[in-house]
Coordinates of C-alpha atoms and ligand atoms in Angstrom, one line a residue:
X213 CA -63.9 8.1 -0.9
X214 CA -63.9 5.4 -3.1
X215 CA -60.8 4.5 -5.3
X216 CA -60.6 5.2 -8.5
X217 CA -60.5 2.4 -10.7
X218 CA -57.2 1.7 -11.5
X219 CA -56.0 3.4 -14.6
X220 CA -54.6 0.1 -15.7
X221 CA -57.9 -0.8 -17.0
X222 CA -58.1 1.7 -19.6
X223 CA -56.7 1.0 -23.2
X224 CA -52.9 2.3 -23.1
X225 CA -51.6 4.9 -25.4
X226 CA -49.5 3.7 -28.0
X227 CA -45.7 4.0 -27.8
X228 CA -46.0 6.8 -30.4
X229 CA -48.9 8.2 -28.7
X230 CA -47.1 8.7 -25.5
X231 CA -43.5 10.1 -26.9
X232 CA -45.8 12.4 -29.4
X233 CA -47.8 13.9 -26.5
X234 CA -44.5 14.7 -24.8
X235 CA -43.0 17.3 -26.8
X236 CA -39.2 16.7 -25.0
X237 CA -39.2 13.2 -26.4
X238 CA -38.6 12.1 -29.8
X239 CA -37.3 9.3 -31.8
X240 CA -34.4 9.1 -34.3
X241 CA -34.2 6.5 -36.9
X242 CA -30.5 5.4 -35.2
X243 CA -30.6 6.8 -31.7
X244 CA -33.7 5.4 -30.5
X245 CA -35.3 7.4 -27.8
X246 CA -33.8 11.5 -27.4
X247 CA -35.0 13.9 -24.7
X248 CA -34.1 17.2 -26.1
X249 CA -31.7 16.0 -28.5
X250 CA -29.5 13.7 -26.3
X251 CA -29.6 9.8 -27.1
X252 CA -30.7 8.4 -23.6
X253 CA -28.7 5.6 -24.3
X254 CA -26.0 7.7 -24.4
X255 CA -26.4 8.7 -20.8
X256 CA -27.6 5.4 -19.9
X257 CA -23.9 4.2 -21.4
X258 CA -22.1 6.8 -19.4
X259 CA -24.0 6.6 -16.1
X260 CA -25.3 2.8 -15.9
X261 CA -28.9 2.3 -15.3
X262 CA -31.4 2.7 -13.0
X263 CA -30.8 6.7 -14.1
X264 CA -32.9 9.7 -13.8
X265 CA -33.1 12.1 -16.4
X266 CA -34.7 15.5 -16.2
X267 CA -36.0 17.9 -19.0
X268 CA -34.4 21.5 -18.4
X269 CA -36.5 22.5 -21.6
X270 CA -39.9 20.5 -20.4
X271 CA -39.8 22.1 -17.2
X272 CA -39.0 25.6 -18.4
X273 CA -41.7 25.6 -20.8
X274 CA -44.1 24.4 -18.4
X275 CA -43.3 27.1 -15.7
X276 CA -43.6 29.7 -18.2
X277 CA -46.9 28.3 -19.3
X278 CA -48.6 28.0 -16.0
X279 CA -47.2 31.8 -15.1
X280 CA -48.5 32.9 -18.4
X281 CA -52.0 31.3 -17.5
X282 CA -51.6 33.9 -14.3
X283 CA -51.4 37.0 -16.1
X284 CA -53.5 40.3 -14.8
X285 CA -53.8 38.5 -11.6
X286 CA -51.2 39.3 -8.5
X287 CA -50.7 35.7 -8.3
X288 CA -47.2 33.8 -7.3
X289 CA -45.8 30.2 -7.9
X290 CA -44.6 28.8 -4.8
X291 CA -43.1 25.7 -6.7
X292 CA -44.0 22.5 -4.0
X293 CA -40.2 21.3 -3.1
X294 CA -41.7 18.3 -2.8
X295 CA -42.0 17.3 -5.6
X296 CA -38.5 16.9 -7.3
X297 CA -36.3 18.6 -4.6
X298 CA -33.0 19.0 -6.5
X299 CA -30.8 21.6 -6.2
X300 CA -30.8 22.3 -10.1
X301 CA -34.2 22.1 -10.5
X302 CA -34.7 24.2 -7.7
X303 CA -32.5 26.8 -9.2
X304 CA -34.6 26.8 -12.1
X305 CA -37.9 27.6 -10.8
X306 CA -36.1 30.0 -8.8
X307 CA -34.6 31.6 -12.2
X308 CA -38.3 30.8 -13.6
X309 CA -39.9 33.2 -10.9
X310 CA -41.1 30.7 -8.7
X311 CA -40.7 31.0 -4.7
X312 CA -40.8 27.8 -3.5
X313 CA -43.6 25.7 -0.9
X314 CA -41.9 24.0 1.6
X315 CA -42.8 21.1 4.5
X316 CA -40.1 20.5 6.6
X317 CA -36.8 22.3 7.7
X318 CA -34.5 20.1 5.6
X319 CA -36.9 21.4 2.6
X320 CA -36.6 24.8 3.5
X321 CA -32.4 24.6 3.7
X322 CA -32.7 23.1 0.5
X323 CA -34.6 25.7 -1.4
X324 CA -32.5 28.1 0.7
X325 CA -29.2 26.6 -0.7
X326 CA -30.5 26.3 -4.2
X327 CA -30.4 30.4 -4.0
X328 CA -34.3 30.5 -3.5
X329 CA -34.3 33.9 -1.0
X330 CA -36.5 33.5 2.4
X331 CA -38.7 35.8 0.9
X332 CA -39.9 34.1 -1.4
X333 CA -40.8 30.6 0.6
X334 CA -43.9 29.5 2.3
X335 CA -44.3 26.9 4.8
X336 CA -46.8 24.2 5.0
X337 CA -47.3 20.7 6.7
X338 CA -49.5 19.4 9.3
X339 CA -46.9 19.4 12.1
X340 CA -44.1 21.6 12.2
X341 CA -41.1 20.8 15.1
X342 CA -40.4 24.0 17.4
X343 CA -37.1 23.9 15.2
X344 CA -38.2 24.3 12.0
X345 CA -40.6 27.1 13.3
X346 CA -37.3 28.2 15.0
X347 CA -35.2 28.4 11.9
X348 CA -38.3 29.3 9.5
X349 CA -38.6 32.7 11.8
X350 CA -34.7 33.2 12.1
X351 CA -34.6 32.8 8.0
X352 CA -37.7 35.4 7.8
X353 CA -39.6 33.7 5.7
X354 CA -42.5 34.8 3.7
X355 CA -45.4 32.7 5.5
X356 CA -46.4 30.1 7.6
X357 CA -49.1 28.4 6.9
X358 CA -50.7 27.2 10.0
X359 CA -52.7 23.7 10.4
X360 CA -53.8 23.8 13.7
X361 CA -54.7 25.6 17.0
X362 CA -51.8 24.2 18.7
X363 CA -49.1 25.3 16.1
X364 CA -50.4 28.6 16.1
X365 CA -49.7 28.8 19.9
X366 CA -46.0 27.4 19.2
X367 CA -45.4 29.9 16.8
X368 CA -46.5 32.6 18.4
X369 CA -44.5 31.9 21.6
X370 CA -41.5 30.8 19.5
X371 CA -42.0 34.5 17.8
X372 CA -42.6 36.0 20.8
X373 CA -39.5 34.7 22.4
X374 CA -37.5 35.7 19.1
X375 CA -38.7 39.2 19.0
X376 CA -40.6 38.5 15.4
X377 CA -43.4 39.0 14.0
X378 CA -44.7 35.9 12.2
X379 CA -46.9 36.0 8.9
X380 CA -48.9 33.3 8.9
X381 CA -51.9 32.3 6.7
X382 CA -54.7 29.6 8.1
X383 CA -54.8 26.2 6.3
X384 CA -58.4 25.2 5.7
X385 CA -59.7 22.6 5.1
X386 CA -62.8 23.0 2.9
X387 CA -64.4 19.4 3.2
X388 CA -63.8 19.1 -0.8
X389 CA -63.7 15.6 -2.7
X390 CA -60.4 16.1 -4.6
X391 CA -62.0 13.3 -7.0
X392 CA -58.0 11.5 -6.9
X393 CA -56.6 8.5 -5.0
X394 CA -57.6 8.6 -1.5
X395 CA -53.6 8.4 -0.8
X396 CA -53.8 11.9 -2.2
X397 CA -56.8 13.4 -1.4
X398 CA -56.3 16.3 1.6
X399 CA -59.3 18.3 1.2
X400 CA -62.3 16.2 3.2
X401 CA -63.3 16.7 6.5
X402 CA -61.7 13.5 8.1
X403 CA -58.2 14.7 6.5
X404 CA -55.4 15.3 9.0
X405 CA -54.9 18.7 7.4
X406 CA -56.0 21.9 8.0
X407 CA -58.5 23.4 10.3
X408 CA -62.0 23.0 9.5
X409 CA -63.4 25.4 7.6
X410 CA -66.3 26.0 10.2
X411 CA -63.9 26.5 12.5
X412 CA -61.4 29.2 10.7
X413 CA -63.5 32.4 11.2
X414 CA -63.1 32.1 15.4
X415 CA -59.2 30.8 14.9
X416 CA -58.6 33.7 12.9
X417 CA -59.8 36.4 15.4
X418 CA -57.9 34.5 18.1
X419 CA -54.6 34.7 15.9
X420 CA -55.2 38.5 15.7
X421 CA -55.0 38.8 19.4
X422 CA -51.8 36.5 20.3
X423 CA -48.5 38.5 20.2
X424 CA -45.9 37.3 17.4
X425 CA -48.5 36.8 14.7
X426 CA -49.9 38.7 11.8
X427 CA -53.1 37.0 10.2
X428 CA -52.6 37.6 6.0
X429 CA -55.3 35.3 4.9
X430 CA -55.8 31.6 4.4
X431 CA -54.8 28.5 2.5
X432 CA -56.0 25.7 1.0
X433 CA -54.4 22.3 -0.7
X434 CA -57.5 19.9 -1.2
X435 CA -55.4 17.2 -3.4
X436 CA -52.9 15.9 -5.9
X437 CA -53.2 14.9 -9.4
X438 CA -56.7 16.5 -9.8
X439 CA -57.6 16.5 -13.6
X440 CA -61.2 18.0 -12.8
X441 CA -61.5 21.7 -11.7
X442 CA -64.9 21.6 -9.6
X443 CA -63.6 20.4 -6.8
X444 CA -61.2 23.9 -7.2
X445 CA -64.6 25.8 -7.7
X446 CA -66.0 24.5 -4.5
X447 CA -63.1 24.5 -2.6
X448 CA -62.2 28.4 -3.6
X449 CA -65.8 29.6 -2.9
X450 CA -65.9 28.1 0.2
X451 CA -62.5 30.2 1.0
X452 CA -64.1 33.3 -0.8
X453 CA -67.1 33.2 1.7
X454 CA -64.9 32.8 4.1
X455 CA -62.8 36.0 3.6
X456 CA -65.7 38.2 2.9
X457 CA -67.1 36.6 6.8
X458 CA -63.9 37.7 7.8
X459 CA -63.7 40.9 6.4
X460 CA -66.9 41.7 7.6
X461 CA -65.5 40.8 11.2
X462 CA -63.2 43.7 11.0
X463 CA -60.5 41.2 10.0
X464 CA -57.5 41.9 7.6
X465 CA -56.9 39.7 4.6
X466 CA -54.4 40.1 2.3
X467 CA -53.7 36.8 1.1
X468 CA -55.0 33.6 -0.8
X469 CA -52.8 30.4 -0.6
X470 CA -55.0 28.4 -3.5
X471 CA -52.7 25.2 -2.6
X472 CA -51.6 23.1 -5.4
X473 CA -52.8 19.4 -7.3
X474 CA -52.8 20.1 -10.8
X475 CA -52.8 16.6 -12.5
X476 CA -50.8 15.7 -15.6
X477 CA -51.7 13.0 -18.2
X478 CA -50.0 9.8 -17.2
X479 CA -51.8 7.5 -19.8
X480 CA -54.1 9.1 -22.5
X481 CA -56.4 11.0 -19.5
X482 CA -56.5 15.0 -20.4
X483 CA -54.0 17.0 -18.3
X484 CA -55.7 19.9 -16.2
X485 CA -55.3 23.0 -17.6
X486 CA -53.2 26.0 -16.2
X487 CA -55.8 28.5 -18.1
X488 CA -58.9 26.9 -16.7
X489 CA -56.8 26.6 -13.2
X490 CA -56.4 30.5 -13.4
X491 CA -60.3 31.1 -14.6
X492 CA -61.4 29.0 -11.4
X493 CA -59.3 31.5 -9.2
X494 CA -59.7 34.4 -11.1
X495 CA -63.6 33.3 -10.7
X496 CA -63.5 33.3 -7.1
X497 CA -60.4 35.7 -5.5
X498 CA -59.9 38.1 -8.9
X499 CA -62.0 41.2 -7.6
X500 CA -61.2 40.5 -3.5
X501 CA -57.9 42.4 -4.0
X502 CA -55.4 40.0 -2.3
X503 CA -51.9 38.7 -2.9
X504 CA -52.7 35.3 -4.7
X505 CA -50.6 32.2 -4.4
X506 CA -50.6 28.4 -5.8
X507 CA -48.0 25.7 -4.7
X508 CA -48.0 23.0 -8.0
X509 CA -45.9 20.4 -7.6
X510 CA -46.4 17.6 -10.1
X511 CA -47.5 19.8 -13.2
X512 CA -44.6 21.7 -13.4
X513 CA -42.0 18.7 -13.2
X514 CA -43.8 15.6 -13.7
X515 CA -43.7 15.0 -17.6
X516 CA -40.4 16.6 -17.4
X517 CA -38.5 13.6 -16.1
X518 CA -38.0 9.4 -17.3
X519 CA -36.6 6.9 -15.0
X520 CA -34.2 4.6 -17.0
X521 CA -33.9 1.0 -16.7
X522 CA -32.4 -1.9 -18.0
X523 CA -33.8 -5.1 -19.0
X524 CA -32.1 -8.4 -17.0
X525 CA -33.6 -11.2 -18.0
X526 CA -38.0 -12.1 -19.0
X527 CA -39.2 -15.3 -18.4
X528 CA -42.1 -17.3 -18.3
X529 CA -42.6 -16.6 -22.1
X530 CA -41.7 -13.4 -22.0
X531 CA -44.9 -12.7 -19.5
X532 CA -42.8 -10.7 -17.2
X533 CA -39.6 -8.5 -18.2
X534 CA -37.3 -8.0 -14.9
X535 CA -36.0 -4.4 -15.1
X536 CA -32.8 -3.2 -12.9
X537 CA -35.0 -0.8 -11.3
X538 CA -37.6 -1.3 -8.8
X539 CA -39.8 0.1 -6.6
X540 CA -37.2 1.1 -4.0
X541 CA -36.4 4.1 -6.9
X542 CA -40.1 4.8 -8.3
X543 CA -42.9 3.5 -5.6
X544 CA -45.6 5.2 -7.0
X545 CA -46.9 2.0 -8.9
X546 CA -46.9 0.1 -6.0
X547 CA -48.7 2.7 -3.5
X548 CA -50.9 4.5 -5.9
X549 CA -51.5 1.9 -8.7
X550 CA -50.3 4.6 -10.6
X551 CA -49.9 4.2 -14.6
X552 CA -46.5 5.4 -16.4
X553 CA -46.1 4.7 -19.8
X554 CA -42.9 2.5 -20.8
X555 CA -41.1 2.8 -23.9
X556 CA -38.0 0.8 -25.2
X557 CA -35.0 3.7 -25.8
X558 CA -33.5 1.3 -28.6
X559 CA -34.6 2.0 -32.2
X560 CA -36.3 -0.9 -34.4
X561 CA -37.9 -2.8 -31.2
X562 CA -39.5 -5.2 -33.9
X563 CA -41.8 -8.6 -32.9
X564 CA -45.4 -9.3 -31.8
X565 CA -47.0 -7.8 -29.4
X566 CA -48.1 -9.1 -26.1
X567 CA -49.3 -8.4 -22.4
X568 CA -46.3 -7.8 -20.4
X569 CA -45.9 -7.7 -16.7
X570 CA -43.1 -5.7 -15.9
X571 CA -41.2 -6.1 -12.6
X572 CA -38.7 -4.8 -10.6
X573 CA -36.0 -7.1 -8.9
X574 CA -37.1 -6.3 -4.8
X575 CA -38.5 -9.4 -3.1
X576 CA -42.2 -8.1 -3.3
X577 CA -45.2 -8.8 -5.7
X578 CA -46.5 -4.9 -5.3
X579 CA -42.5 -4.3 -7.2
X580 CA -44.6 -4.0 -10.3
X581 CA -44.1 -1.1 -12.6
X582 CA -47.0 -1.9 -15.0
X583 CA -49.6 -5.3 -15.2
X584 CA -50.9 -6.6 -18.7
X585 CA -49.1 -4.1 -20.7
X586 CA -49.8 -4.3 -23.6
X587 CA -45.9 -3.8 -25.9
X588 CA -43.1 -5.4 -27.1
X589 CA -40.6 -7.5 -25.0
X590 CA -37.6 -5.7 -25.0
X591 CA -34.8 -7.7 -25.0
X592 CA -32.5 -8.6 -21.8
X593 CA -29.5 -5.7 -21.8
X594 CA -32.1 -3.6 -23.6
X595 CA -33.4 -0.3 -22.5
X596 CA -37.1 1.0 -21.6
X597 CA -38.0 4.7 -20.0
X598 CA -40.3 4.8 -17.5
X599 CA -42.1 7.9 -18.6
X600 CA -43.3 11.1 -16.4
X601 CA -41.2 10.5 -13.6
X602 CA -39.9 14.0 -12.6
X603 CA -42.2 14.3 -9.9
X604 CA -42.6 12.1 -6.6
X605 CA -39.9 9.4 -8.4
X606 CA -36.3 10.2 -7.2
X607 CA -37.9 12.4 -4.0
X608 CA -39.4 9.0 -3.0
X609 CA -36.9 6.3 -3.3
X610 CA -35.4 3.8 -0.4
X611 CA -32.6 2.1 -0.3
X612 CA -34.8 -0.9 0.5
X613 CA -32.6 -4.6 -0.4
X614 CA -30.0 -2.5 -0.4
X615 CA -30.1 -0.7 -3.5
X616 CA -28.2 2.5 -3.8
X617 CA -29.8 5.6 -4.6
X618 CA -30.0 6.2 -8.6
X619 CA -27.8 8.9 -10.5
X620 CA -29.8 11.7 -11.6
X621 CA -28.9 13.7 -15.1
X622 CA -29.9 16.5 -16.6
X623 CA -30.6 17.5 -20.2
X624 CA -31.0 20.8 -22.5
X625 CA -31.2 20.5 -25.9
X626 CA -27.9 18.3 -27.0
X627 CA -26.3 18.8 -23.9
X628 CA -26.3 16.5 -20.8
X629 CA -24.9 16.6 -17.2
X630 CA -24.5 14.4 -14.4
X631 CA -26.7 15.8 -11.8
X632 CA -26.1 13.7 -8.5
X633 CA -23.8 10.7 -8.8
X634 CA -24.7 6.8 -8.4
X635 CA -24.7 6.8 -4.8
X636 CA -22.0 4.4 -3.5
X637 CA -22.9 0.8 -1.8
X638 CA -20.8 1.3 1.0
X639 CA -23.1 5.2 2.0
X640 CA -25.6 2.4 3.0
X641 CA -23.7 1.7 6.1
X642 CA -21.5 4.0 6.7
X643 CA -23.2 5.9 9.0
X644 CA -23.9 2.4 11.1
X645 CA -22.2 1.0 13.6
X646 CA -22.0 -2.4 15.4
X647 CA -21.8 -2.2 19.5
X648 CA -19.6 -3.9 21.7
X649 CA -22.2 -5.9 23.2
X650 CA -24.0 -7.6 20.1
X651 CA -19.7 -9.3 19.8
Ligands
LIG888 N1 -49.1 22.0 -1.4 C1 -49.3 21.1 -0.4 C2 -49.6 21.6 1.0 C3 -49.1 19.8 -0.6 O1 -49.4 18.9 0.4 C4 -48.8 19.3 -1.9 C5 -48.6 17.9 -2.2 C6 -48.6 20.3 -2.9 C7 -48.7 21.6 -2.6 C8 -48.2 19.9 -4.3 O2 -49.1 19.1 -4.9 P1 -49.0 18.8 -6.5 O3 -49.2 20.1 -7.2 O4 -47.6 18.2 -6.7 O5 -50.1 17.8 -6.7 N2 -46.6 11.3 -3.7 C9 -47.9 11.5 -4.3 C10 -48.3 13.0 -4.3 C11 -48.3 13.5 -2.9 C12 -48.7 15.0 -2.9 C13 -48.6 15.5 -1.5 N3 -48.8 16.9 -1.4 C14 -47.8 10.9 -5.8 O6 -46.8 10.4 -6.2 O7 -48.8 11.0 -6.5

């Protein structure tokens, strides 16, 4: 698949534009930039900068809105851990009514200590160690949700050898163009994920006879940040044909996994919508009489969340504006030429406008945050926000030239907590040790 064309060609949404779109930000006439109430300098003040701040409101409101856009069907949030994997915000998809999508073991321990019950997790990922199928089956999770014909031997020997049953839906994979990044798309045929869908009928009846698994249904994930719903429409009736072959086989399905990739409005692109999201499934699963699931990530967290960052120095004219954070804290610029607005937290940012590179300090040319934007310098010791960063930003981050891991706050409305501390320089090597023979 082709690339899209980077989204840095498109005319950028105004400062006001972009905090007016995001109902969590405001700005006050003395306190520059607020997210729910709280001056972010404020916390920048208390914390240092680069910091993470999260929306408790923002991401709340969102849950509630996407679970709204469910109603009347029997359809479960299985929030994608991934995404933004803190504890707190785990705990409040949990409170939220969201079950959690998990890939790995440490991901399922984490939703685990968050309070999310085993119930109420699903596992996905395109290859799953005999330990985390171990521990996924000890746990009792809700489902597996199996990629391949050689994991659903593993499990079922695993389960077998446990004296369990496992649930497992099949991951399919419909041969859909997601229409996003080709980092991001998951859904085509040359993939590494799922089986193919041509495939799934004879995988499925074999699952059915191997002891220690229970066929429920399938899955699909096709993509991330998909603003379009066709791709959904083609993806879901392909899985709909599917489970009325399989039916018609004398199989049981109970289940639909409808995967995640709802995309949010970075720039001034329209966000997908939860209601048209739920029309597309109610479309193609609503009269099949099955246990529906989704696993968003992005949507529900994304908006919710700015990266803070201080101004060192600009030079060249002010062509370029050197930020204390860098692409070792939010890579997504560099790997997916991804577009995130940037907005000075300081009231009365006054002077010309011009087209601004702005940079992070790492010793590479990709540690570029935005190219050509079109702002304001902001002064050296000045704040910006680097906007919609509560998903794939603090989940992502290196340590890379030996920058610490950020601190991480959270806000709801006026208040503010520290959420994970500055990480110290010294964690970097403390774990590392120098042998005998290199002295
Ligand atoms: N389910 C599965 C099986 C997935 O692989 C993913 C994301 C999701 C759900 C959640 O997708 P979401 O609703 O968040 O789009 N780091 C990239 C995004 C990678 C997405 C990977 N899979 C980025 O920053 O754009």
């Amino acid at each position: 698949m082709a690339a899209p064309a980077p989204l840095t060609t498109l005319p950028d949404p105004s400062e006001a534009e972009l905090i007016a779109s995001r109902p969590h930000l405001s700005r006050h006439a003395m306190d520059g930039l607020l997210m729910d109430g709280v001056p972010l300098n404020a916390i920048a003040d208390a914390l240092g900068t680069p910091t993470w701040v999260y929306s408790v409101p923002a991401m709340r409101l969102r849950l509630a809105e996407l679970t709204a856009a469910l109603a009347g069907l029997d359809a479960h949030i299985h929030y994608a851990v991934k995404a933004n994997d803190h504890l707190a915000v785990l705990r409040l998809m949990h409170d939220g009514g969201a079950g959690a999508d998990v890939v790995s073991g440490g991901e399922l321990l984490r939703a685990r200590a968050a309070g999310i019950p085993a119930d109420h997790i699903v596992f996905s990922g395109v290859g799953k160690t005999a330990d985390e199928i171990r521990l996924a089956l000890a746990e009792g999770i809700y489902q597996i949700n199996v990629e391949s014909p050689a994991e659903l031997e593993t499990i079922s020997a695993i389960a077998s050898a446990m004296g369990r049953i496992a649930d497992i839906v099949l991951r399919i994979n419909p041969d859909v163009d997601a229409g996003t990044h080709a980092k991001i798309t998951t859904g085509k045929a040359d993939n590494k994920f799922g089986v193919s869908y041509t495939d799934a009928a004879a995988l499925y009846a074999h699952a059915a006879t191997l002891p220690g698994i229970r066929p429920q249904g399938l899955a699909l994930h096709i993509g991330s940040q998909i603003l379009n719903m066709a791709p959904y429409r083609a993806a879901f009736a392909r899985a709909a044909e599917l489970i009325r072959i399989l039916r018609a086989n004398g199989q049981t399905v109970t289940r639909m996994d409808c995967g995640g990739g709802l995309g949010i409005g970075y720039g001034d692109e329209p966000a997908a919508n939860p209601a048209a999201f739920a029309g597309a499934i109610r479309a193609a699963f609503g009269d099949m009489n099955l246990t529906l699931m989704i696993e968003p990530g992005r949507w529900l967290v994304g908006p919710a969340g700015v990266l803070l960052a201080s101004v060192i120095l600009t030079k060249a004219d002010e062509r370029f504006m050197v930020l204390d954070a860098a692409m070792n804290d939010l890579i997504r610029p560099a790997m997916y030429d991804a577009w995130h607005g940037v907005v000075p937290l300081a009231p009365g940012n006054a002077g010309p406008e011009r087209d601004i590179d702005i940079v992070g300090p790492v010793c590479e040319t990709g540690d570029t945050f935005a190219k050509g934007r079109r702002m304001m310098p902001v002064a050296a010791g000045k704040r910006v926000a680097i906007l919609d960063a509560g998903a794939y930003g603090a989940v992502m981050s290196s340590t890379y030239n030996a920058r610490p891991l950020a601190a991480i706050a959270m806000v709801d409305n006026g208040r503010w907590a520290t959420i994970r501390a500055r990480q110290p320089v010294e964690a970097l090597w403390s774990a590392e040790t120098i042998p005998d023979f290199t002295t």
